[in-house]
Amino acid sequence: MIKKFIHQFASPKTYLFQVNRVYKYIFYFSLLIYTFSLIWGLLFTPEDFVQGNSFRIIYLHVPASFLSQSLYAIMAIASVTYLIWRVKLAAYLIIAIAPIGAMTTFLALISGSIWGIPTWGTWWQWDARITSTLILFIMYLGLISLHNSFSNFEKADKLLSWLVIVGFINIPIIKKSVDWWSTLHQSASITLTDKPSIDPSMLYPLIGSMIGFFGLIFCLVIISSKLQIFKREKTKSWIKDYV
Amino acid sequence: MFEFAFKSFQEAIYMNGHGVYVWSVVIILIFCLVCAFSYYKIKLKEYKKKLDETY
Protein backbone atom coordinates (compact mmCIF):
# COMPACT_ATOMS: atom_id res chain seq x y z
CA MET A 1 0.00 0.00 0.00
CA ILE A 2 2.84 2.40 0.95
CA LYS A 3 4.66 1.43 -2.24
CA LYS A 4 1.55 2.17 -4.33
CA PHE A 5 1.03 5.51 -2.59
CA ILE A 6 4.67 6.57 -3.03
CA HIS A 7 4.80 5.55 -6.69
CA GLN A 8 1.56 7.36 -7.43
CA PHE A 9 2.44 10.66 -5.78
CA ALA A 10 6.19 10.66 -6.22
CA SER A 11 6.33 10.18 -9.94
CA PRO A 12 8.54 12.83 -11.61
CA LYS A 13 5.57 13.94 -13.71
CA THR A 14 3.24 14.57 -10.76
CA TYR A 15 6.06 16.21 -8.81
CA LEU A 16 6.94 18.58 -11.66
CA PHE A 17 3.35 19.71 -12.19
CA GLN A 18 2.70 20.11 -8.44
CA VAL A 19 5.84 22.10 -7.59
CA ASN A 20 5.28 24.41 -10.54
CA ARG A 21 1.99 25.47 -9.00
CA VAL A 22 3.44 26.40 -5.61
CA TYR A 23 6.96 27.60 -6.52
CA LYS A 24 6.15 31.27 -7.07
CA TYR A 25 4.17 31.60 -3.82
CA ILE A 26 6.88 29.92 -1.73
CA PHE A 27 9.63 32.00 -3.35
CA TYR A 28 8.04 35.43 -2.83
CA PHE A 29 6.76 34.58 0.66
CA SER A 30 10.22 33.32 1.75
CA LEU A 31 12.02 36.28 0.19
CA LEU A 32 9.71 38.68 2.02
CA ILE A 33 10.09 36.91 5.39
CA TYR A 34 13.88 36.59 4.99
CA THR A 35 14.42 40.22 3.99
CA PHE A 36 12.16 41.48 6.78
CA SER A 37 13.81 39.25 9.43
CA LEU A 38 17.34 40.19 8.32
CA ILE A 39 16.59 43.92 8.48
CA TRP A 40 14.93 43.39 11.87
CA GLY A 41 17.84 41.37 13.21
CA LEU A 42 20.66 43.45 11.75
CA LEU A 43 19.31 46.90 12.53
CA PHE A 44 16.51 46.73 15.09
CA THR A 45 17.58 44.22 17.76
CA PRO A 46 19.55 45.46 20.77
CA GLU A 47 23.30 44.90 20.99
CA ASP A 48 24.42 41.73 22.80
CA PHE A 49 25.92 42.33 26.26
CA VAL A 50 28.89 39.97 25.73
CA GLN A 51 29.51 39.81 21.97
CA GLY A 52 28.47 43.33 21.02
CA ASN A 53 27.23 43.82 17.46
CA SER A 54 29.08 40.78 16.06
CA PHE A 55 26.25 38.61 17.46
CA ARG A 56 24.13 39.81 14.50
CA ILE A 57 25.91 37.21 12.33
CA ILE A 58 23.62 34.73 14.11
CA TYR A 59 20.82 35.68 11.65
CA LEU A 60 22.93 34.38 8.75
CA HIS A 61 25.03 31.65 10.39
CA VAL A 62 22.36 29.68 12.27
CA PRO A 63 19.92 29.22 9.31
CA ALA A 64 22.84 28.11 7.09
CA SER A 65 24.15 25.62 9.71
CA PHE A 66 20.66 24.27 10.39
CA LEU A 67 19.98 23.79 6.67
CA SER A 68 23.36 22.17 5.99
CA GLN A 69 22.47 19.35 8.39
CA SER A 70 18.77 19.19 7.53
CA LEU A 71 19.49 18.85 3.80
CA TYR A 72 21.77 15.90 4.50
CA ALA A 73 19.04 14.32 6.64
CA ILE A 74 16.56 14.77 3.74
CA MET A 75 19.13 13.16 1.41
CA ALA A 76 19.39 10.21 3.81
CA ILE A 77 15.57 9.80 3.85
CA ALA A 78 15.53 9.98 0.04
CA SER A 79 18.31 7.36 -0.10
CA VAL A 80 16.35 4.93 2.08
CA THR A 81 13.23 5.57 -0.04
CA TYR A 82 15.17 4.90 -3.22
CA LEU A 83 16.84 1.73 -1.96
CA ILE A 84 13.66 0.20 -0.50
CA TRP A 85 10.93 1.30 -2.93
CA ARG A 86 13.04 2.18 -6.02
CA VAL A 87 11.42 5.60 -6.32
CA LYS A 88 13.19 7.42 -9.16
CA LEU A 89 12.28 10.85 -7.83
CA ALA A 90 14.13 10.09 -4.58
CA ALA A 91 17.31 9.37 -6.55
CA TYR A 92 16.89 12.62 -8.51
CA LEU A 93 16.40 14.52 -5.25
CA ILE A 94 19.63 13.18 -3.73
CA ILE A 95 21.81 14.58 -6.50
CA ALA A 96 19.67 17.74 -6.75
CA ILE A 97 20.15 18.50 -3.04
CA ALA A 98 23.90 17.73 -2.80
CA PRO A 99 25.26 20.96 -4.42
CA ILE A 100 22.80 23.09 -2.44
CA GLY A 101 23.84 21.28 0.76
CA ALA A 102 27.47 22.01 -0.11
CA MET A 103 26.63 25.69 -0.58
CA THR A 104 24.81 26.00 2.77
CA THR A 105 27.65 24.16 4.56
CA PHE A 106 30.16 26.51 2.91
CA LEU A 107 28.07 29.48 4.10
CA ALA A 108 27.91 28.04 7.63
CA LEU A 109 31.70 27.56 7.69
CA ILE A 110 32.58 30.96 6.23
CA SER A 111 30.09 32.89 8.40
CA GLY A 112 31.29 30.96 11.49
CA SER A 113 34.92 31.72 10.64
CA ILE A 114 34.23 35.44 10.20
CA TRP A 115 32.22 35.46 13.45
CA GLY A 116 35.13 33.72 15.20
CA ILE A 117 37.55 36.60 14.56
CA PRO A 118 35.90 39.18 16.90
CA THR A 119 34.52 36.63 19.42
CA TRP A 120 37.23 33.95 19.77
CA GLY A 121 40.19 35.87 18.37
CA THR A 122 40.72 33.26 15.66
CA TRP A 123 38.98 32.40 12.39
CA TRP A 124 39.68 28.68 12.63
CA GLN A 125 40.08 26.12 15.40
CA TRP A 126 40.22 22.34 14.93
CA ASP A 127 37.48 21.77 17.48
CA ALA A 128 34.78 19.10 17.23
CA ARG A 129 31.91 21.23 15.84
CA ILE A 130 33.96 23.05 13.20
CA THR A 131 35.88 19.95 12.11
CA SER A 132 32.74 17.78 11.82
CA THR A 133 31.07 20.53 9.75
CA LEU A 134 34.14 20.66 7.49
CA ILE A 135 33.83 16.86 7.09
CA LEU A 136 30.17 17.38 6.07
CA PHE A 137 31.29 19.90 3.42
CA ILE A 138 33.91 17.47 2.06
CA MET A 139 31.27 14.70 2.06
CA TYR A 140 28.92 16.84 -0.05
CA LEU A 141 31.73 17.58 -2.54
CA GLY A 142 32.72 13.91 -2.63
CA LEU A 143 29.13 12.81 -3.36
CA ILE A 144 28.81 15.33 -6.21
CA SER A 145 32.11 14.32 -7.84
CA LEU A 146 31.36 10.64 -7.41
CA HIS A 147 27.98 11.00 -9.14
CA ASN A 148 29.54 12.99 -11.97
CA SER A 149 32.21 10.33 -12.52
CA PHE A 150 29.61 7.68 -13.48
CA SER A 151 28.14 7.33 -16.95
CA ASN A 152 25.57 4.79 -15.74
CA PHE A 153 23.00 6.78 -13.74
CA GLU A 154 21.41 3.75 -12.07
CA LYS A 155 24.74 2.49 -10.69
CA ALA A 156 25.59 6.02 -9.52
CA ASP A 157 22.23 6.40 -7.75
CA LYS A 158 22.63 3.11 -5.89
CA LEU A 159 26.18 3.81 -4.74
CA LEU A 160 25.35 7.38 -3.81
CA SER A 161 22.36 6.26 -1.70
CA TRP A 162 24.50 3.81 0.28
CA LEU A 163 27.22 6.42 0.82
CA VAL A 164 24.68 9.03 1.98
CA ILE A 165 23.29 6.55 4.52
CA VAL A 166 26.77 5.65 5.80
CA GLY A 167 27.72 9.34 5.98
CA PHE A 168 24.62 10.15 8.02
CA ILE A 169 26.60 9.09 11.12
CA ASN A 170 28.26 12.54 10.93
CA ILE A 171 24.98 14.43 11.54
CA PRO A 172 24.41 13.40 15.20
CA ILE A 173 28.16 13.91 15.74
CA ILE A 174 27.86 17.54 14.52
CA LYS A 175 24.73 18.06 16.62
CA LYS A 176 26.15 16.58 19.83
CA SER A 177 29.79 17.65 19.37
CA VAL A 178 29.37 20.67 21.65
CA ASP A 179 28.03 18.44 24.45
CA TRP A 180 30.41 15.48 24.02
CA TRP A 181 33.64 17.45 23.74
CA SER A 182 34.97 20.67 25.18
CA THR A 183 34.73 23.08 22.25
CA LEU A 184 35.08 26.78 21.52
CA HIS A 185 31.65 26.66 19.91
CA GLN A 186 28.80 27.42 22.30
CA SER A 187 26.02 24.90 22.92
CA ALA A 188 22.61 25.28 21.23
CA SER A 189 20.59 28.36 22.24
CA ILE A 190 17.35 26.90 20.84
CA THR A 191 16.26 23.31 21.45
CA LEU A 192 12.95 21.52 21.01
CA THR A 193 12.77 20.48 24.68
CA ASP A 194 14.06 23.47 26.68
CA LYS A 195 13.05 27.11 26.89
CA PRO A 196 15.29 29.18 24.55
CA SER A 197 18.21 30.86 26.33
CA ILE A 198 17.98 33.80 23.94
CA ASP A 199 15.91 36.96 24.55
CA PRO A 200 12.61 37.17 22.56
CA SER A 201 13.73 40.44 20.91
CA MET A 202 16.61 38.49 19.36
CA LEU A 203 14.75 35.18 19.00
CA TYR A 204 11.82 36.27 16.78
CA PRO A 205 13.96 37.66 13.93
CA LEU A 206 16.09 34.51 14.19
CA ILE A 207 13.02 32.29 13.74
CA GLY A 208 11.91 34.51 10.82
CA SER A 209 15.31 34.31 9.13
CA MET A 210 15.32 30.52 9.55
CA ILE A 211 11.86 30.18 7.96
CA GLY A 212 12.77 32.58 5.12
CA PHE A 213 16.12 30.91 4.40
CA PHE A 214 14.50 27.46 4.54
CA GLY A 215 11.91 28.60 1.97
CA LEU A 216 14.54 30.04 -0.38
CA ILE A 217 16.66 26.89 -0.18
CA PHE A 218 13.51 24.81 -0.77
CA CYS A 219 12.97 26.84 -3.97
CA LEU A 220 16.57 26.13 -5.04
CA VAL A 221 15.94 22.41 -4.46
CA ILE A 222 12.81 22.64 -6.63
CA ILE A 223 14.75 24.23 -9.54
CA SER A 224 17.67 21.84 -9.14
CA SER A 225 15.37 18.79 -9.06
CA LYS A 226 13.54 20.07 -12.16
CA LEU A 227 16.90 20.17 -13.93
CA GLN A 228 17.60 16.57 -12.88
CA ILE A 229 14.17 15.46 -14.12
CA PHE A 230 14.77 17.15 -17.50
CA LYS A 231 18.16 15.44 -17.78
CA ARG A 232 16.95 11.99 -16.83
CA GLU A 233 13.44 11.89 -18.29
CA LYS A 234 14.18 13.62 -21.60
CA THR A 235 13.13 10.60 -23.65
CA LYS A 236 9.70 10.29 -21.96
CA SER A 237 6.63 11.37 -23.90
CA TRP A 238 5.12 13.43 -21.06
CA ILE A 239 8.15 15.76 -21.06
CA LYS A 240 7.10 16.81 -24.58
CA ASP A 241 3.71 17.97 -23.24
CA TYR A 242 5.38 19.71 -20.34
CA VAL A 243 7.90 21.64 -22.46
CA MET B 1 10.86 45.88 19.71
CA PHE B 2 11.19 47.84 16.44
CA GLU B 3 13.44 50.58 17.73
CA PHE B 4 16.45 51.39 15.54
CA ALA B 5 19.45 50.02 17.46
CA PHE B 6 21.88 52.72 16.27
CA LYS B 7 22.08 56.49 16.54
CA SER B 8 22.82 57.04 12.86
CA PHE B 9 23.17 55.21 9.54
CA GLN B 10 26.98 55.52 9.75
CA GLU B 11 26.93 53.86 13.16
CA ALA B 12 24.82 51.03 11.72
CA ILE B 13 27.47 50.46 9.06
CA TYR B 14 30.40 50.68 11.52
CA MET B 15 28.71 48.73 14.39
CA ASN B 16 31.46 49.64 16.88
CA GLY B 17 34.10 48.00 14.73
CA HIS B 18 32.06 44.83 14.07
CA GLY B 19 30.41 46.11 10.89
CA VAL B 20 33.18 44.76 8.68
CA TYR B 21 32.45 41.20 9.90
CA VAL B 22 28.66 41.45 9.88
CA TRP B 23 28.29 43.15 6.49
CA SER B 24 30.89 40.92 4.80
CA VAL B 25 28.86 37.85 5.84
CA VAL B 26 25.69 39.54 4.51
CA ILE B 27 27.40 40.26 1.15
CA ILE B 28 28.84 36.71 0.85
CA LEU B 29 25.46 35.13 1.64
CA ILE B 30 23.49 37.30 -0.78
CA PHE B 31 26.14 36.76 -3.48
CA CYS B 32 25.97 32.96 -3.06
CA LEU B 33 22.15 32.93 -3.14
CA VAL B 34 21.98 35.16 -6.24
CA CYS B 35 24.66 33.06 -8.00
CA ALA B 36 22.87 29.79 -7.15
CA PHE B 37 19.47 31.02 -8.35
CA SER B 38 20.96 32.51 -11.53
CA TYR B 39 22.98 29.35 -12.29
CA TYR B 40 19.98 27.03 -11.97
CA LYS B 41 17.64 29.39 -13.85
CA ILE B 42 20.11 29.66 -16.77
CA LYS B 43 20.72 25.88 -16.83
CA LEU B 44 16.98 25.22 -16.74
CA LYS B 45 16.39 27.62 -19.63
CA GLU B 46 19.16 25.95 -21.65
CA TYR B 47 17.69 22.51 -21.05
CA LYS B 48 14.16 23.62 -21.89
CA LYS B 49 15.47 25.11 -25.15
CA LYS B 50 17.36 21.90 -25.94
CA LEU B 51 14.25 19.80 -25.29
CA ASP B 52 12.16 22.22 -27.34
CA GLU B 53 14.50 21.77 -30.30
CA THR B 54 14.42 17.98 -29.91
CA TYR B 55 10.62 17.82 -30.15
Coordinates of C-alpha atoms in Angstrom, one line a residue:
Chain A
M1 CA 0.0 0.0 0.0
I2 CA 2.8 2.4 1.0
K3 CA 4.7 1.4 -2.2
K4 CA 1.5 2.2 -4.3
F5 CA 1.0 5.5 -2.6
I6 CA 4.7 6.6 -3.0
H7 CA 4.8 5.5 -6.7
Q8 CA 1.6 7.4 -7.4
F9 CA 2.4 10.7 -5.8
A10 CA 6.2 10.7 -6.2
S11 CA 6.3 10.2 -9.9
P12 CA 8.5 12.8 -11.6
K13 CA 5.6 13.9 -13.7
T14 CA 3.2 14.6 -10.8
Y15 CA 6.1 16.2 -8.8
L16 CA 6.9 18.6 -11.7
F17 CA 3.3 19.7 -12.2
Q18 CA 2.7 20.1 -8.4
V19 CA 5.8 22.1 -7.6
N20 CA 5.3 24.4 -10.5
R21 CA 2.0 25.5 -9.0
V22 CA 3.4 26.4 -5.6
Y23 CA 7.0 27.6 -6.5
K24 CA 6.2 31.3 -7.1
Y25 CA 4.2 31.6 -3.8
I26 CA 6.9 29.9 -1.7
F27 CA 9.6 32.0 -3.4
Y28 CA 8.0 35.4 -2.8
F29 CA 6.8 34.6 0.7
S30 CA 10.2 33.3 1.8
L31 CA 12.0 36.3 0.2
L32 CA 9.7 38.7 2.0
I33 CA 10.1 36.9 5.4
Y34 CA 13.9 36.6 5.0
T35 CA 14.4 40.2 4.0
F36 CA 12.2 41.5 6.8
S37 CA 13.8 39.3 9.4
L38 CA 17.3 40.2 8.3
I39 CA 16.6 43.9 8.5
W40 CA 14.9 43.4 11.9
G41 CA 17.8 41.4 13.2
L42 CA 20.7 43.4 11.7
L43 CA 19.3 46.9 12.5
F44 CA 16.5 46.7 15.1
T45 CA 17.6 44.2 17.8
P46 CA 19.5 45.5 20.8
E47 CA 23.3 44.9 21.0
D48 CA 24.4 41.7 22.8
F49 CA 25.9 42.3 26.3
V50 CA 28.9 40.0 25.7
Q51 CA 29.5 39.8 22.0
G52 CA 28.5 43.3 21.0
N53 CA 27.2 43.8 17.5
S54 CA 29.1 40.8 16.1
F55 CA 26.3 38.6 17.5
R56 CA 24.1 39.8 14.5
I57 CA 25.9 37.2 12.3
I58 CA 23.6 34.7 14.1
Y59 CA 20.8 35.7 11.6
L60 CA 22.9 34.4 8.8
H61 CA 25.0 31.7 10.4
V62 CA 22.4 29.7 12.3
P63 CA 19.9 29.2 9.3
A64 CA 22.8 28.1 7.1
S65 CA 24.1 25.6 9.7
F66 CA 20.7 24.3 10.4
L67 CA 20.0 23.8 6.7
S68 CA 23.4 22.2 6.0
Q69 CA 22.5 19.4 8.4
S70 CA 18.8 19.2 7.5
L71 CA 19.5 18.8 3.8
Y72 CA 21.8 15.9 4.5
A73 CA 19.0 14.3 6.6
I74 CA 16.6 14.8 3.7
M75 CA 19.1 13.2 1.4
A76 CA 19.4 10.2 3.8
I77 CA 15.6 9.8 3.9
A78 CA 15.5 10.0 0.0
S79 CA 18.3 7.4 -0.1
V80 CA 16.4 4.9 2.1
T81 CA 13.2 5.6 0.0
Y82 CA 15.2 4.9 -3.2
L83 CA 16.8 1.7 -2.0
I84 CA 13.7 0.2 -0.5
W85 CA 10.9 1.3 -2.9
R86 CA 13.0 2.2 -6.0
V87 CA 11.4 5.6 -6.3
K88 CA 13.2 7.4 -9.2
L89 CA 12.3 10.8 -7.8
A90 CA 14.1 10.1 -4.6
A91 CA 17.3 9.4 -6.6
Y92 CA 16.9 12.6 -8.5
L93 CA 16.4 14.5 -5.2
I94 CA 19.6 13.2 -3.7
I95 CA 21.8 14.6 -6.5
A96 CA 19.7 17.7 -6.8
I97 CA 20.2 18.5 -3.0
A98 CA 23.9 17.7 -2.8
P99 CA 25.3 21.0 -4.4
I100 CA 22.8 23.1 -2.4
G101 CA 23.8 21.3 0.8
A102 CA 27.5 22.0 -0.1
M103 CA 26.6 25.7 -0.6
T104 CA 24.8 26.0 2.8
T105 CA 27.6 24.2 4.6
F106 CA 30.2 26.5 2.9
L107 CA 28.1 29.5 4.1
A108 CA 27.9 28.0 7.6
L109 CA 31.7 27.6 7.7
I110 CA 32.6 31.0 6.2
S111 CA 30.1 32.9 8.4
G112 CA 31.3 31.0 11.5
S113 CA 34.9 31.7 10.6
I114 CA 34.2 35.4 10.2
W115 CA 32.2 35.5 13.4
G116 CA 35.1 33.7 15.2
I117 CA 37.5 36.6 14.6
P118 CA 35.9 39.2 16.9
T119 CA 34.5 36.6 19.4
W120 CA 37.2 33.9 19.8
G121 CA 40.2 35.9 18.4
T122 CA 40.7 33.3 15.7
W123 CA 39.0 32.4 12.4
W124 CA 39.7 28.7 12.6
Q125 CA 40.1 26.1 15.4
W126 CA 40.2 22.3 14.9
D127 CA 37.5 21.8 17.5
A128 CA 34.8 19.1 17.2
R129 CA 31.9 21.2 15.8
I130 CA 34.0 23.0 13.2
T131 CA 35.9 20.0 12.1
S132 CA 32.7 17.8 11.8
T133 CA 31.1 20.5 9.8
L134 CA 34.1 20.7 7.5
I135 CA 33.8 16.9 7.1
L136 CA 30.2 17.4 6.1
F137 CA 31.3 19.9 3.4
I138 CA 33.9 17.5 2.1
M139 CA 31.3 14.7 2.1
Y140 CA 28.9 16.8 -0.1
L141 CA 31.7 17.6 -2.5
G142 CA 32.7 13.9 -2.6
L143 CA 29.1 12.8 -3.4
I144 CA 28.8 15.3 -6.2
S145 CA 32.1 14.3 -7.8
L146 CA 31.4 10.6 -7.4
H147 CA 28.0 11.0 -9.1
N148 CA 29.5 13.0 -12.0
S149 CA 32.2 10.3 -12.5
F150 CA 29.6 7.7 -13.5
S151 CA 28.1 7.3 -16.9
N152 CA 25.6 4.8 -15.7
F153 CA 23.0 6.8 -13.7
E154 CA 21.4 3.8 -12.1
K155 CA 24.7 2.5 -10.7
A156 CA 25.6 6.0 -9.5
D157 CA 22.2 6.4 -7.7
K158 CA 22.6 3.1 -5.9
L159 CA 26.2 3.8 -4.7
L160 CA 25.3 7.4 -3.8
S161 CA 22.4 6.3 -1.7
W162 CA 24.5 3.8 0.3
L163 CA 27.2 6.4 0.8
V164 CA 24.7 9.0 2.0
I165 CA 23.3 6.6 4.5
V166 CA 26.8 5.7 5.8
G167 CA 27.7 9.3 6.0
F168 CA 24.6 10.1 8.0
I169 CA 26.6 9.1 11.1
N170 CA 28.3 12.5 10.9
I171 CA 25.0 14.4 11.5
P172 CA 24.4 13.4 15.2
I173 CA 28.2 13.9 15.7
I174 CA 27.9 17.5 14.5
K175 CA 24.7 18.1 16.6
K176 CA 26.2 16.6 19.8
S177 CA 29.8 17.7 19.4
V178 CA 29.4 20.7 21.6
D179 CA 28.0 18.4 24.5
W180 CA 30.4 15.5 24.0
W181 CA 33.6 17.5 23.7
S182 CA 35.0 20.7 25.2
T183 CA 34.7 23.1 22.3
L184 CA 35.1 26.8 21.5
H185 CA 31.7 26.7 19.9
Q186 CA 28.8 27.4 22.3
S187 CA 26.0 24.9 22.9
A188 CA 22.6 25.3 21.2
S189 CA 20.6 28.4 22.2
I190 CA 17.4 26.9 20.8
T191 CA 16.3 23.3 21.4
L192 CA 12.9 21.5 21.0
T193 CA 12.8 20.5 24.7
D194 CA 14.1 23.5 26.7
K195 CA 13.0 27.1 26.9
P196 CA 15.3 29.2 24.5
S197 CA 18.2 30.9 26.3
I198 CA 18.0 33.8 23.9
D199 CA 15.9 37.0 24.6
P200 CA 12.6 37.2 22.6
S201 CA 13.7 40.4 20.9
M202 CA 16.6 38.5 19.4
L203 CA 14.8 35.2 19.0
Y204 CA 11.8 36.3 16.8
P205 CA 14.0 37.7 13.9
L206 CA 16.1 34.5 14.2
I207 CA 13.0 32.3 13.7
G208 CA 11.9 34.5 10.8
S209 CA 15.3 34.3 9.1
M210 CA 15.3 30.5 9.6
I211 CA 11.9 30.2 8.0
G212 CA 12.8 32.6 5.1
F213 CA 16.1 30.9 4.4
F214 CA 14.5 27.5 4.5
G215 CA 11.9 28.6 2.0
L216 CA 14.5 30.0 -0.4
I217 CA 16.7 26.9 -0.2
F218 CA 13.5 24.8 -0.8
C219 CA 13.0 26.8 -4.0
L220 CA 16.6 26.1 -5.0
V221 CA 15.9 22.4 -4.5
I222 CA 12.8 22.6 -6.6
I223 CA 14.7 24.2 -9.5
S224 CA 17.7 21.8 -9.1
S225 CA 15.4 18.8 -9.1
K226 CA 13.5 20.1 -12.2
L227 CA 16.9 20.2 -13.9
Q228 CA 17.6 16.6 -12.9
I229 CA 14.2 15.5 -14.1
F230 CA 14.8 17.2 -17.5
K231 CA 18.2 15.4 -17.8
R232 CA 16.9 12.0 -16.8
E233 CA 13.4 11.9 -18.3
K234 CA 14.2 13.6 -21.6
T235 CA 13.1 10.6 -23.6
K236 CA 9.7 10.3 -22.0
S237 CA 6.6 11.4 -23.9
W238 CA 5.1 13.4 -21.1
I239 CA 8.2 15.8 -21.1
K240 CA 7.1 16.8 -24.6
D241 CA 3.7 18.0 -23.2
Y242 CA 5.4 19.7 -20.3
V243 CA 7.9 21.6 -22.5
Chain B
M1 CA 10.9 45.9 19.7
F2 CA 11.2 47.8 16.4
E3 CA 13.4 50.6 17.7
F4 CA 16.4 51.4 15.5
A5 CA 19.5 50.0 17.5
F6 CA 21.9 52.7 16.3
K7 CA 22.1 56.5 16.5
S8 CA 22.8 57.0 12.9
F9 CA 23.2 55.2 9.5
Q10 CA 27.0 55.5 9.7
E11 CA 26.9 53.9 13.2
A12 CA 24.8 51.0 11.7
I13 CA 27.5 50.5 9.1
Y14 CA 30.4 50.7 11.5
M15 CA 28.7 48.7 14.4
N16 CA 31.5 49.6 16.9
G17 CA 34.1 48.0 14.7
H18 CA 32.1 44.8 14.1
G19 CA 30.4 46.1 10.9
V20 CA 33.2 44.8 8.7
Y21 CA 32.5 41.2 9.9
V22 CA 28.7 41.4 9.9
W23 CA 28.3 43.2 6.5
S24 CA 30.9 40.9 4.8
V25 CA 28.9 37.9 5.8
V26 CA 25.7 39.5 4.5
I27 CA 27.4 40.3 1.2
I28 CA 28.8 36.7 0.8
L29 CA 25.5 35.1 1.6
I30 CA 23.5 37.3 -0.8
F31 CA 26.1 36.8 -3.5
C32 CA 26.0 33.0 -3.1
L33 CA 22.1 32.9 -3.1
V34 CA 22.0 35.2 -6.2
C35 CA 24.7 33.1 -8.0
A36 CA 22.9 29.8 -7.1
F37 CA 19.5 31.0 -8.4
S38 CA 21.0 32.5 -11.5
Y39 CA 23.0 29.4 -12.3
Y40 CA 20.0 27.0 -12.0
K41 CA 17.6 29.4 -13.8
I42 CA 20.1 29.7 -16.8
K43 CA 20.7 25.9 -16.8
L44 CA 17.0 25.2 -16.7
K45 CA 16.4 27.6 -19.6
E46 CA 19.2 25.9 -21.6
Y47 CA 17.7 22.5 -21.1
K48 CA 14.2 23.6 -21.9
K49 CA 15.5 25.1 -25.1
K50 CA 17.4 21.9 -25.9
L51 CA 14.2 19.8 -25.3
D52 CA 12.2 22.2 -27.3
E53 CA 14.5 21.8 -30.3
T54 CA 14.4 18.0 -29.9
Y55 CA 10.6 17.8 -30.1

